[in-house]
XYZ file of C-alpha atoms in Angstrom:
692
model
C 7.900 -23.356 15.197
C 4.180 -23.935 15.635
C 4.448 -23.561 19.458
C 6.116 -20.131 19.151
C 4.025 -17.078 19.654
C 5.875 -15.525 16.681
C 5.035 -15.994 13.053
C 7.736 -15.223 10.486
C 7.310 -11.746 9.018
C 7.964 -12.698 5.383
C 5.684 -15.690 5.370
C 2.949 -13.604 6.945
C 3.293 -11.080 4.206
C 3.068 -13.796 1.539
C -0.226 -14.926 3.015
C -1.489 -11.358 2.927
C -0.694 -11.167 -0.769
C -2.423 -14.523 -1.236
C -5.533 -12.953 0.283
C -5.295 -10.206 -2.317
C -5.148 -12.798 -5.084
C -7.970 -14.797 -3.566
C -10.342 -11.901 -4.283
C -10.508 -13.392 -7.806
C -12.462 -16.301 -6.385
C -15.315 -13.966 -5.345
C -18.357 -13.071 -7.370
C -17.059 -9.624 -8.340
C -16.988 -7.908 -11.763
C -14.324 -9.215 -14.107
C -12.205 -6.059 -14.306
C -12.180 -5.945 -10.564
C -10.485 -9.367 -10.745
C -7.870 -7.946 -13.151
C -7.294 -5.131 -10.639
C -6.520 -7.594 -7.860
C -4.157 -9.502 -10.127
C -2.359 -6.258 -10.959
C -2.173 -5.343 -7.236
C -0.924 -8.785 -6.340
C 1.806 -8.538 -8.997
C 2.923 -5.038 -7.940
C 3.055 -6.148 -4.296
C 5.199 -9.125 -5.270
C 7.576 -7.004 -7.189
C 8.209 -4.833 -4.161
C 8.537 -7.826 -1.891
C 11.352 -9.213 -4.083
C 13.075 -5.876 -4.520
C 13.114 -5.299 -0.803
C 12.479 -8.283 1.444
C 14.004 -11.082 -0.660
C 16.919 -8.815 -1.532
C 17.459 -8.159 2.126
C 17.345 -11.847 3.001
C 19.898 -12.625 0.309
C 22.208 -9.979 1.766
C 21.880 -11.416 5.244
C 22.588 -14.908 3.944
C 25.677 -13.671 2.117
C 26.787 -11.990 5.325
C 26.575 -15.245 7.219
C 23.811 -14.056 9.552
C 21.939 -17.073 10.958
C 18.763 -15.528 12.381
C 16.854 -12.383 11.390
C 13.733 -12.393 13.581
C 12.007 -13.559 16.783
C 10.674 -16.667 15.036
C 14.259 -17.919 14.753
C 14.191 -18.765 11.040
C 17.511 -18.251 9.272
C 17.637 -16.175 6.047
C 18.277 -19.373 4.049
C 15.262 -21.149 5.601
C 13.124 -18.120 4.805
C 14.370 -18.015 1.199
C 13.564 -21.701 0.766
C 10.056 -21.242 2.163
C 9.448 -18.223 -0.043
C 10.541 -19.985 -3.231
C 8.432 -23.036 -2.470
C 5.417 -20.887 -1.568
C 5.589 -18.758 -4.684
C 6.298 -21.626 -7.067
C 3.077 -23.240 -5.764
C 1.144 -19.958 -5.906
C 2.206 -19.408 -9.534
C -0.345 -22.122 -10.409
C -3.190 -20.152 -8.743
C -2.083 -16.891 -10.376
C -2.121 -18.498 -13.840
C -5.497 -20.110 -13.178
C -7.121 -16.856 -12.070
C -5.617 -14.950 -14.935
C -6.653 -17.450 -17.593
C -10.161 -17.875 -16.171
C -10.645 -14.110 -16.046
C -9.388 -13.659 -19.622
C -11.748 -16.429 -20.767
C -14.746 -14.774 -19.078
C -13.768 -11.353 -20.474
C -13.819 -12.862 -23.965
C -17.427 -13.930 -23.399
C -18.166 -10.288 -22.672
C -16.433 -9.014 -25.785
C -13.094 -7.964 -24.274
C -10.136 -9.934 -25.598
C -6.466 -10.405 -24.628
C -4.831 -12.269 -27.531
C -1.399 -12.957 -28.862
C -0.468 -11.737 -32.378
C -0.855 -15.199 -33.879
C -4.484 -15.411 -32.652
C -5.557 -12.283 -34.505
C -7.396 -12.099 -37.830
C -5.617 -10.556 -40.799
C -7.176 -7.131 -40.362
C -6.085 -6.816 -36.727
C -2.619 -8.177 -37.560
C -2.262 -5.463 -40.185
C -3.113 -2.825 -37.562
C -0.551 -4.301 -35.157
C 2.017 -4.264 -38.005
C 1.315 -0.654 -38.672
C 1.596 0.174 -34.963
C 4.903 -1.713 -34.764
C 6.606 0.311 -37.515
C 5.196 3.677 -36.396
C 5.441 3.348 -32.568
C 7.480 0.324 -31.519
C 10.377 0.002 -33.947
C 11.712 3.513 -33.346
C 12.031 3.067 -29.527
C 12.947 -0.556 -28.981
C 16.618 -1.388 -28.549
C 17.992 -4.423 -30.489
C 21.020 -5.773 -28.638
C 23.658 -8.150 -29.921
C 25.613 -10.152 -27.326
C 28.897 -11.618 -28.461
C 32.650 -11.178 -28.027
C 32.509 -7.511 -29.144
C 29.104 -6.694 -27.596
C 28.941 -7.305 -23.862
C 25.717 -8.208 -22.165
C 23.957 -4.953 -21.274
C 23.009 -3.613 -17.856
C 19.418 -4.607 -17.181
C 17.446 -2.103 -15.150
C 15.253 -3.228 -12.324
C 11.962 -4.648 -13.642
C 13.178 -4.264 -17.215
C 11.205 -6.252 -19.793
C 12.922 -7.785 -22.809
C 12.675 -10.431 -25.482
C 15.657 -12.792 -25.637
C 16.334 -14.166 -29.120
C 18.203 -17.023 -30.756
C 19.079 -16.202 -34.315
C 20.597 -17.985 -37.347
C 22.844 -16.142 -39.775
C 21.222 -16.350 -43.246
C 24.632 -16.376 -44.899
C 26.160 -18.894 -42.515
C 23.418 -21.312 -41.325
C 25.734 -22.988 -38.846
C 26.323 -19.747 -36.998
C 23.935 -19.063 -34.087
C 23.713 -15.699 -32.430
C 22.053 -14.583 -29.189
C 20.703 -11.181 -28.452
C 17.718 -9.374 -26.956
C 15.213 -6.704 -27.682
C 14.795 -4.304 -24.852
C 11.175 -3.123 -24.696
C 11.032 0.473 -23.489
C 8.872 1.347 -20.485
C 7.470 4.266 -22.448
C 5.598 1.827 -24.615
C 2.209 0.535 -23.459
C 2.193 -3.013 -22.199
C -0.470 -4.012 -24.761
C -1.033 -3.034 -28.362
C -4.662 -2.222 -28.981
C -5.608 -2.807 -32.645
C -9.293 -2.252 -31.772
C -11.266 -0.895 -28.840
C -11.863 -4.365 -27.389
C -8.634 -6.260 -28.285
C -5.367 -6.136 -26.371
C -2.183 -7.772 -27.644
C 0.886 -8.339 -25.437
C 3.633 -6.221 -26.991
C 6.212 -9.003 -26.953
C 4.162 -11.117 -29.376
C 4.177 -8.226 -31.871
C 7.891 -7.660 -31.406
C 8.583 -11.394 -31.913
C 6.606 -11.335 -35.193
C 8.949 -8.648 -36.557
C 12.293 -10.079 -35.424
C 13.439 -10.262 -39.022
C 13.006 -6.510 -39.426
C 14.750 -5.877 -36.098
C 17.738 -8.139 -37.002
C 18.062 -7.945 -40.799
C 19.966 -10.883 -42.305
C 19.049 -13.263 -39.479
C 16.277 -15.770 -39.049
C 14.541 -16.152 -35.656
C 14.909 -19.644 -34.271
C 13.275 -19.015 -30.931
C 12.560 -16.272 -28.465
C 11.461 -15.850 -24.834
C 10.097 -12.809 -23.038
C 11.797 -12.289 -19.670
C 11.864 -9.825 -16.860
C 14.429 -9.278 -14.081
C 14.026 -7.963 -10.552
C 16.994 -6.439 -8.792
C 17.737 -5.291 -5.260
C 16.095 -1.839 -5.431
C 18.662 -0.601 -2.893
C 18.685 3.187 -2.524
C 15.186 3.987 -3.534
C 13.145 1.893 -1.207
C 15.293 0.071 1.326
C 14.719 3.012 3.650
C 11.037 2.172 3.792
C 10.733 -1.572 4.206
C 14.172 -3.055 4.678
C 15.617 -0.866 7.430
C 15.618 -3.854 9.783
C 17.924 -5.711 7.414
C 20.050 -2.616 6.861
C 20.584 -2.134 10.601
C 22.038 -5.592 10.784
C 24.201 -5.181 7.730
C 25.489 -1.770 8.700
C 27.164 -3.253 11.744
C 30.118 -4.079 9.468
C 29.003 -7.572 8.628
C 28.938 -7.116 4.883
C 29.715 -4.713 2.122
C 26.468 -4.370 0.178
C 26.322 -5.687 -3.397
C 24.138 -3.037 -4.922
C 21.461 -3.987 -7.368
C 22.017 -7.753 -7.473
C 19.543 -9.839 -9.422
C 16.997 -11.481 -7.086
C 14.487 -12.888 -9.567
C 13.993 -13.704 -13.218
C 10.555 -14.317 -14.760
C 10.515 -16.036 -18.183
C 8.099 -17.622 -20.539
C 7.312 -21.278 -19.775
C 8.934 -23.744 -22.152
C 11.562 -21.211 -23.132
C 14.292 -22.588 -25.406
C 16.915 -24.311 -23.219
C 19.735 -22.511 -25.033
C 18.127 -19.123 -24.384
C 17.652 -19.959 -20.716
C 21.262 -21.057 -20.348
C 22.403 -17.905 -22.189
C 20.535 -15.698 -19.676
C 21.711 -17.615 -16.659
C 25.314 -17.415 -17.811
C 25.054 -13.664 -18.318
C 23.020 -12.716 -15.201
C 24.539 -15.337 -12.834
C 21.110 -15.655 -11.287
C 20.463 -18.576 -8.980
C 18.398 -21.173 -10.849
C 15.824 -21.420 -8.035
C 15.103 -17.682 -8.466
C 13.817 -18.287 -11.972
C 10.036 -18.402 -12.353
C 8.527 -19.862 -15.470
C 5.179 -18.337 -16.502
C 2.449 -19.592 -18.713
C 0.840 -16.120 -18.870
C 2.144 -12.673 -19.840
C 4.768 -11.075 -17.592
C 4.435 -7.588 -16.069
C 0.868 -8.125 -14.912
C 0.956 -4.867 -12.885
C 0.310 -3.228 -16.332
C -3.190 -4.721 -16.477
C -4.424 -1.307 -15.332
C -4.196 -0.363 -19.067
C -7.120 -2.779 -19.683
C -8.984 -1.990 -16.475
C -9.109 1.660 -17.547
C -11.030 1.007 -20.723
C -14.097 3.293 -20.350
C -16.077 1.247 -22.883
C -16.111 -1.662 -20.429
C -16.738 0.233 -17.198
C -19.823 -1.985 -16.706
C -17.365 -4.787 -15.856
C -16.142 -2.763 -12.820
C -17.931 -2.063 -9.602
C -20.102 1.034 -9.834
C -18.186 4.029 -8.480
C -19.045 5.312 -5.030
C -19.144 9.067 -4.550
C -17.866 10.133 -1.107
C -20.363 12.266 0.848
C -19.900 15.461 2.807
C -22.064 15.442 5.974
C -22.880 17.974 8.651
C -21.354 20.118 9.976
C -19.147 20.397 6.889
C -22.024 20.124 4.369
C -23.032 23.709 5.141
C -21.615 26.600 3.220
C -20.454 28.327 6.427
C -16.912 28.737 7.733
C -15.125 25.510 8.469
C -13.445 27.278 11.422
C -16.818 28.042 12.973
C -17.843 24.423 12.574
C -14.666 23.157 14.294
C -15.047 25.693 17.094
C -18.538 24.386 17.883
C -17.589 20.712 18.067
C -14.936 18.170 17.287
C -15.544 16.456 13.925
C -14.416 13.051 12.760
C -14.884 11.805 9.224
C -14.132 8.365 7.794
C -12.698 8.070 4.271
C -13.533 7.112 1.621
C -17.165 6.907 2.679
C -16.985 10.566 3.728
C -15.369 13.042 1.423
C -11.801 14.366 1.728
C -13.074 17.772 0.632
C -13.286 19.218 4.200
C -9.520 18.641 4.624
C -8.892 20.542 1.407
C -11.382 23.222 2.424
C -9.645 23.688 5.813
C -6.293 24.605 4.232
C -7.949 26.554 1.404
C -10.011 28.690 3.787
C -7.004 29.235 5.992
C -4.951 30.411 3.051
C -7.533 33.066 2.095
C -8.596 34.117 5.628
C -6.936 37.468 6.617
C -7.131 36.343 10.256
C -4.825 33.370 9.585
C -1.283 34.070 10.714
C 0.196 30.565 10.544
C -0.300 27.230 8.764
C 1.780 24.212 9.666
C 1.594 20.773 8.012
C 3.366 17.470 7.524
C 3.295 16.174 3.958
C 4.271 12.558 3.269
C 2.500 11.760 0.004
C 0.422 14.310 -1.933
C -1.461 14.417 -5.190
C 0.394 15.205 -8.425
C -1.709 18.338 -8.692
C -2.435 18.908 -5.084
C -5.023 21.589 -4.202
C -3.600 21.616 -0.659
C -0.140 22.526 -1.958
C -1.678 25.222 -4.170
C -3.393 26.725 -1.129
C -0.159 26.648 0.876
C 1.676 28.401 -1.975
C -1.064 31.058 -2.055
C -0.888 31.506 1.730
C 2.916 31.887 1.670
C 2.709 34.301 -1.261
C 0.187 36.331 0.740
C 2.672 36.722 3.560
C 1.262 34.134 5.940
C 3.656 32.043 7.961
C 3.695 28.597 6.248
C 5.755 25.793 7.661
C 5.739 22.479 5.836
C 7.508 19.228 6.662
C 7.988 17.460 3.292
C 9.305 13.941 3.709
C 11.653 13.396 0.790
C 12.116 9.757 1.701
C 8.473 8.827 0.979
C 8.916 5.754 -1.158
C 8.332 6.300 -4.904
C 7.177 9.894 -4.215
C 10.652 11.428 -3.850
C 10.563 13.302 -7.142
C 7.022 14.601 -6.660
C 7.745 15.765 -3.120
C 10.973 17.514 -4.151
C 9.054 19.347 -6.889
C 6.478 20.664 -4.434
C 9.033 21.452 -1.785
C 10.844 23.776 -4.213
C 7.548 25.372 -5.264
C 6.720 26.070 -1.611
C 10.143 27.522 -0.884
C 9.927 29.812 -3.897
C 6.614 31.082 -2.581
C 8.217 31.948 0.773
C 7.228 28.935 2.880
C 9.587 27.440 5.434
C 10.182 23.900 4.212
C 11.783 21.189 6.326
C 13.139 18.263 4.345
C 13.349 15.697 7.113
C 14.709 14.869 10.506
C 18.210 13.276 10.608
C 17.928 9.572 11.390
C 14.089 9.553 11.272
C 11.324 9.506 8.736
C 8.378 11.782 9.504
C 5.235 9.745 8.946
C 2.859 11.705 11.251
C -0.219 13.319 9.557
C -0.917 16.633 11.248
C -1.914 20.233 10.483
C -2.143 23.311 12.735
C -3.721 26.607 11.830
C -3.407 29.665 14.016
C -5.765 32.605 13.611
C -5.815 35.884 15.455
C -9.376 36.754 16.497
C -10.238 39.755 18.677
C -6.611 40.024 19.794
C -6.376 36.337 20.814
C -4.826 33.375 19.128
C -7.127 30.495 18.178
C -5.850 27.073 17.155
C -7.394 24.565 14.783
C -5.891 21.094 14.353
C -6.330 18.212 11.971
C -4.889 14.732 12.764
C -5.175 11.811 10.396
C -4.303 8.188 9.822
C -3.756 8.716 6.113
C -1.847 11.066 3.816
C -2.939 14.458 2.631
C -3.766 12.978 -0.735
C -7.232 13.286 -2.317
C -6.519 10.404 -4.673
C -5.714 7.794 -2.042
C -8.509 9.153 0.126
C -10.946 7.662 -2.386
C -9.597 4.116 -2.078
C -7.963 3.959 1.420
C -10.072 3.689 4.598
C -8.743 6.388 6.903
C -9.838 8.714 9.630
C -9.676 12.496 9.743
C -10.128 14.300 13.092
C -10.725 18.077 13.321
C -10.511 19.865 16.682
C -9.957 23.217 18.325
C -9.458 21.750 21.793
C -7.007 23.720 23.870
C -5.330 20.515 25.149
C -4.136 19.830 21.569
C -2.959 23.362 20.818
C 0.129 23.308 22.986
C 1.074 19.779 21.949
C 0.708 20.499 18.228
C 2.838 23.622 18.618
C 5.522 21.593 20.474
C 5.395 18.937 17.752
C 6.093 21.432 14.975
C 8.796 23.127 17.055
C 10.435 19.718 17.371
C 10.421 19.407 13.567
C 11.940 22.842 12.938
C 14.345 23.387 15.864
C 16.659 21.784 18.344
C 14.709 19.863 20.954
C 15.976 16.842 22.868
C 12.775 16.481 24.872
C 10.653 14.775 22.240
C 7.653 14.174 24.491
C 4.129 15.547 24.375
C 1.412 15.744 27.006
C -1.864 14.669 25.431
C -0.702 13.533 22.054
C 1.859 10.678 21.908
C 4.827 10.864 19.575
C 7.185 8.134 18.498
C 9.956 7.208 18.895
C 9.740 8.227 22.597
C 6.124 7.754 23.539
C 3.727 5.732 21.443
C 5.185 2.290 22.150
C 5.628 3.195 25.847
C 2.001 4.277 26.171
C 0.577 1.332 24.178
C 2.378 -1.046 26.523
C 1.126 0.910 29.520
C -2.449 0.562 28.317
C -2.073 -3.174 27.532
C -0.694 -3.739 31.036
C -3.574 -1.738 32.572
C -6.076 -3.935 30.797
C -4.153 -6.986 32.050
C -4.713 -5.779 35.616
C -8.453 -6.049 34.991
C -8.192 -9.752 34.232
C -11.219 -11.207 32.387
C -12.913 -7.775 32.467
C -10.129 -6.369 30.279
C -10.835 -5.700 26.620
C -8.634 -4.547 23.709
C -9.562 -3.988 20.083
C -6.732 -2.752 17.821
C -6.976 -2.103 14.134
C -3.804 -1.562 12.087
C -1.977 -2.519 8.894
C 0.813 -4.608 10.434
C 1.787 -6.109 13.805
C 5.492 -6.934 14.038
C 6.960 -5.398 17.208
C 8.051 -8.239 19.465
C 7.745 -6.261 22.737
C 4.128 -5.350 21.974
C 3.396 -8.959 20.946
C 4.754 -10.261 24.262
C 2.645 -7.733 26.176
C -0.479 -8.730 24.291
C 0.198 -12.395 25.103
C 0.743 -11.547 28.799
C -2.598 -9.722 28.811
C -4.196 -12.753 27.125
C -2.852 -15.012 29.849
C -4.397 -12.679 32.396
C -7.795 -13.225 30.751
C -8.091 -10.035 28.631
C -10.194 -10.526 25.506
C -8.258 -9.189 22.557
C -9.420 -8.689 18.968
C -6.830 -7.518 16.380
C -7.871 -6.353 12.970
C -4.578 -6.525 11.004
C -4.746 -6.027 7.290
C -1.315 -7.307 6.346
C 1.591 -8.753 8.301
C 0.832 -10.246 11.690
C 3.671 -11.851 13.551
C 1.577 -12.873 16.561
C 0.308 -16.420 16.526
C -3.153 -16.524 18.097
C -5.036 -19.338 19.790
C -2.115 -21.264 21.320
C -0.962 -21.508 24.918
C -0.162 -17.955 25.938
C -2.424 -16.357 23.318
C -5.648 -18.239 23.929
C -7.741 -15.041 24.252
C -6.385 -13.341 21.148
C -8.237 -13.383 17.826
C -6.794 -11.922 14.649
C -8.691 -11.069 11.499
C -7.760 -9.422 8.188
C -10.171 -7.508 5.936
C -9.547 -7.383 2.221
C -12.120 -5.810 -0.079
C -13.072 -2.955 -2.346
C -11.041 -0.455 -0.286
C -7.594 -0.710 1.167
C -7.859 -0.828 4.983
C -5.428 1.807 6.241
C -6.846 3.352 9.438
C -5.236 2.691 12.779
C -7.895 2.697 15.532
C -7.239 1.516 19.114
C -9.702 0.706 21.919
C -8.696 -0.002 25.497
C -11.802 -0.577 27.647
C -10.351 0.713 30.961
C -8.279 3.614 29.563
C -9.386 7.194 29.672
C -10.155 8.021 26.954
C -10.816 4.592 25.440
C -10.288 5.334 21.757
C -7.148 6.523 19.910
C -6.239 6.993 16.251
C -2.661 6.861 14.987
C -0.439 7.197 11.950
C 1.711 4.315 13.263
C 1.491 0.592 12.762
C 2.809 -1.634 15.538
C 6.160 -2.235 13.875
C 9.640 -1.388 15.096
C 10.199 1.049 12.283
C 7.028 3.041 13.208
C 7.441 2.869 16.968
C 11.211 3.321 17.202
C 12.563 4.875 14.008
C 9.908 7.321 12.850
C 8.132 10.459 13.996
C 4.481 9.350 14.341
C 1.491 10.557 16.295
C -1.186 8.851 18.362
C -4.216 11.000 19.123
C -6.769 10.438 21.900
C -10.451 10.953 21.088
C -12.180 12.580 24.032
C -15.547 13.376 22.417
C -17.909 10.520 23.325
C -19.920 10.875 20.101
C -16.804 10.394 17.991
C -15.489 7.624 20.205
C -18.782 5.791 19.726
C -18.521 6.244 15.970
C -15.076 4.675 15.889
C -16.051 1.905 18.301
C -18.989 1.051 16.088
C -16.633 0.767 13.106
C -14.431 -1.668 15.036
C -17.507 -3.662 16.048
C -18.722 -3.658 12.462
C -15.447 -5.056 11.207
C -15.477 -7.709 13.884
C -18.928 -8.702 12.561
C -17.879 -8.708 8.909
C -18.353 -12.213 7.425
C -17.793 -11.427 3.764
C -14.451 -9.622 3.585
C -12.792 -11.010 6.666
C -10.212 -13.813 7.119
C -9.255 -15.347 10.494
C -5.633 -16.116 11.402
C -5.358 -19.673 12.699
C -2.729 -21.096 15.061
C -0.989 -22.784 12.110
C -0.320 -19.250 10.642
C -2.766 -19.899 7.811
C -5.842 -17.682 7.174
C -9.330 -19.036 6.834
C -12.093 -17.169 5.013
C -14.927 -16.236 7.324
C -18.350 -17.043 5.859
C -21.844 -16.442 7.214
C -23.151 -19.216 9.426
C -26.457 -20.841 8.604
C -29.213 -18.268 9.102
C -26.679 -15.530 9.785
C -26.962 -12.157 8.015
C -24.204 -11.448 5.518
C -22.178 -8.383 6.533
C -19.791 -6.616 4.186
C -18.332 -3.770 6.208
C -17.462 -1.665 3.159
C -21.015 -1.954 1.807
C -22.511 -1.264 5.189
C -20.535 1.951 5.632
C -21.362 3.086 2.131
C -25.087 2.526 2.755
C -24.946 4.076 6.215
C -23.249 7.266 5.089
C -25.519 7.489 2.044
C -28.565 7.170 4.348
C -27.393 10.104 6.444
C -26.656 12.049 3.319
C -30.186 11.479 1.988
C -31.639 12.607 5.312
C -29.566 15.795 5.210
C -30.740 16.446 1.604
C -34.326 16.134 2.818
C -33.557 18.631 5.593
C -34.148 16.057 8.304
C -32.224 17.078 11.362
C -31.846 13.599 12.801
C -29.031 13.682 15.348
C -29.851 10.081 16.363
C -29.135 8.892 12.837
C -25.721 10.510 12.854
C -24.693 8.335 15.811
C -26.877 5.309 15.117
C -25.762 1.770 15.550
C -24.273 0.790 12.174
C -25.507 -2.777 12.170
C -29.018 -1.833 13.233
C -29.519 1.141 10.999
C -28.024 -0.206 7.747
C-alpha cells in the first residue's frame, strides 16, 4: 500500500510507541530511561486492551476491512505481532543496558538468588510479614477449576511434585495481589522482583509439595466497558451494526518468562485458550509499567533530569485582581513552561468575589485533590450559580470524577453528567460578574484538562479573555450542555460535531485557492480523519506548503504523488506534546487553538471547541512556537513515505535546537527580567530562536 496516501492507524501507533522507547538511546539520565520504558509498557498495555481487542472482534465478525488503508483485521494482527515480536528485542536490550548502568551508580535490580545472605534474610522477613498474608495460592485440578484472571493480573504458575507420591504432578498458581509493590526493597538501593521472592518460598505456600518449576506470567484482556468508549469507538460502531455479539473480556495477550517449562506453558494455554501467536516470551521482568516505584527513589534523584519550576509571568505575576488583568488584555500562557496557577487563581478569585454571580466549567480530568473543585464547592456553598459539566466517561478517571460530581451536587452546584451519545472533551470556563449594574464575562479556553498535575508534564495552551465576541458563544455553549438545543452551532467559536471539521476543511480549501502562496501549519496529537487527509492532499497538489506536527498517530503518507508538499514531524521529549495549534496563512484570524485532534471521534462524536486568537501579540507567540518546533533537530522525527520515522539530527555546522529546553530558557529569561523589575515588552514577544 506504499502508493496510498493512507497509513494504517494501528501501525502508525506502534511506530509512535517505538519513538517513546527510542528515548532510551539518548544521552539522558538513567532514571529518565526507566521512565520511558514504563511509559512504553503502559502504552502497549492499553493498545492491546483496546486496539488489538477490537481487531480480534472484527476478525471474528468476518469484517474484511476496517480503515481507508484497506488492510483487513487479520492482516493488521499479523503485522502487529511481527512488529512487537521484533521490538521485544529492543525493549530487553534497553532495559538490561539501563539496569547495568544503574548498578554502576549504586542502584540495583536483582533477583532473589543474586542477593547476599543478609539481603535474602530481609526479603524472607518481608515475605512472611507482607506477602504471604495477601497472596492467593491456587490449585487447579478436577475439583479446583482454573480461576478467573483479571485484566493485567500477574501470577506465578507452578509445577509441583507431591512429596508423598513422587509420580504425582500438580499444577497451580500464585496470584500476586496488586496491592503489593512490584519490587521488594531489602535496602535503600536494591530492588527485587516480587515473583523471585515468591518462587523462593513455594514450599511454604504449598506445604507437602516440592517445586519443580515455575514461570511468572501476565494476561491482557479485552478491557471492554471501561475504555472502549475512548479509543475503540470506531470498532464498536462497526460491531454494533449487528455483525457480532461481543465476547466480553477475551484474552488478547499473555506475557511469560522466557524458557518457561513446556508443561507449564501447555497448562496455561489449555486453560486460557489463548492463541499461541499472542504469547510473548520475556527475558526481563514483566509489568514494567511499575518501574515508577524505582524512579521515585528520592535518594537517586540525581539520576533524573533536574526539575523545572513553571513560572508565572506578567500580567499574572502581580498581586492584583486576575479579572482586572484579563479586562486590560487577552492573556495566553503555555504550560508547563508557564504555571497553571493563574487558572486555579481565576476560579478561586471568582468563588470568593461577591460580584461573581455565575461560574460555568467543563471538567474532563481533574486532580485527586483539586483546588479548582474546592473553589467551586465554596462558590456553590456561598450561593453562587455554579454549573459544571463532569464527563463521567473520562477513561480511568470515572471513579474520581463521580466522587467530585457528588461533592459538587451536595454543595448546591448544578452538575451535568454528560450528553447522550457524545463525550464532552472541550476545555472551557465562563465567569459572569455583576459590576455597576452590568454583566461582565471572563472566559478561559484550553487545549488541556483542568488538572494541575498534568499541566506540569503536558505542553498545553491556556487562553484568558473578556472579549465580547466570546461572551455570547460561551453562554450558548453552556446552554447547549444544560438544555434542549438542536442548533449546535456557534458564531466565533467552533464546536464539534457540527462545526470544527467543516471549518477546518473550509480553511484548507481557502489555502488551496492561493496555490503556492498557501501555507498551513497544524500541530496536534493525532491525524486520522480521512476527509481532512484528502483535503490536505488536494491542497498539496495545488502547491500549498503544509507542515504537520503530529505527536502520535498520523494516517497521512507524506512525500508521495498527491502529498509532495506535505511534511510531517513528531516531537518526543521531556514533556508530552498535547497542545493543538493551527495556522492558516490566509485565514482571518490566522491562529486557532483547539481541544480536538483531527480524528473522527473528536470531529464527529464529541463536543469539542476550536478558538480563534485575534490578538496579534498572542498569535505571534503561538506562531513562534510552531516555527520553533519546525526547527527542532533534537527531539523531532520525520515521517517518510515508507511510513517509517527518521530521527532528525543537526546538520554539519547547524545549531542544536531542543524546543523544550529553548522554551524553558526563554520563559526563565523573561521571569528573571521581571524579578529585576525590567519592563521589557520586547522581550515578552521576542523571537524565540534569536533570544534564547
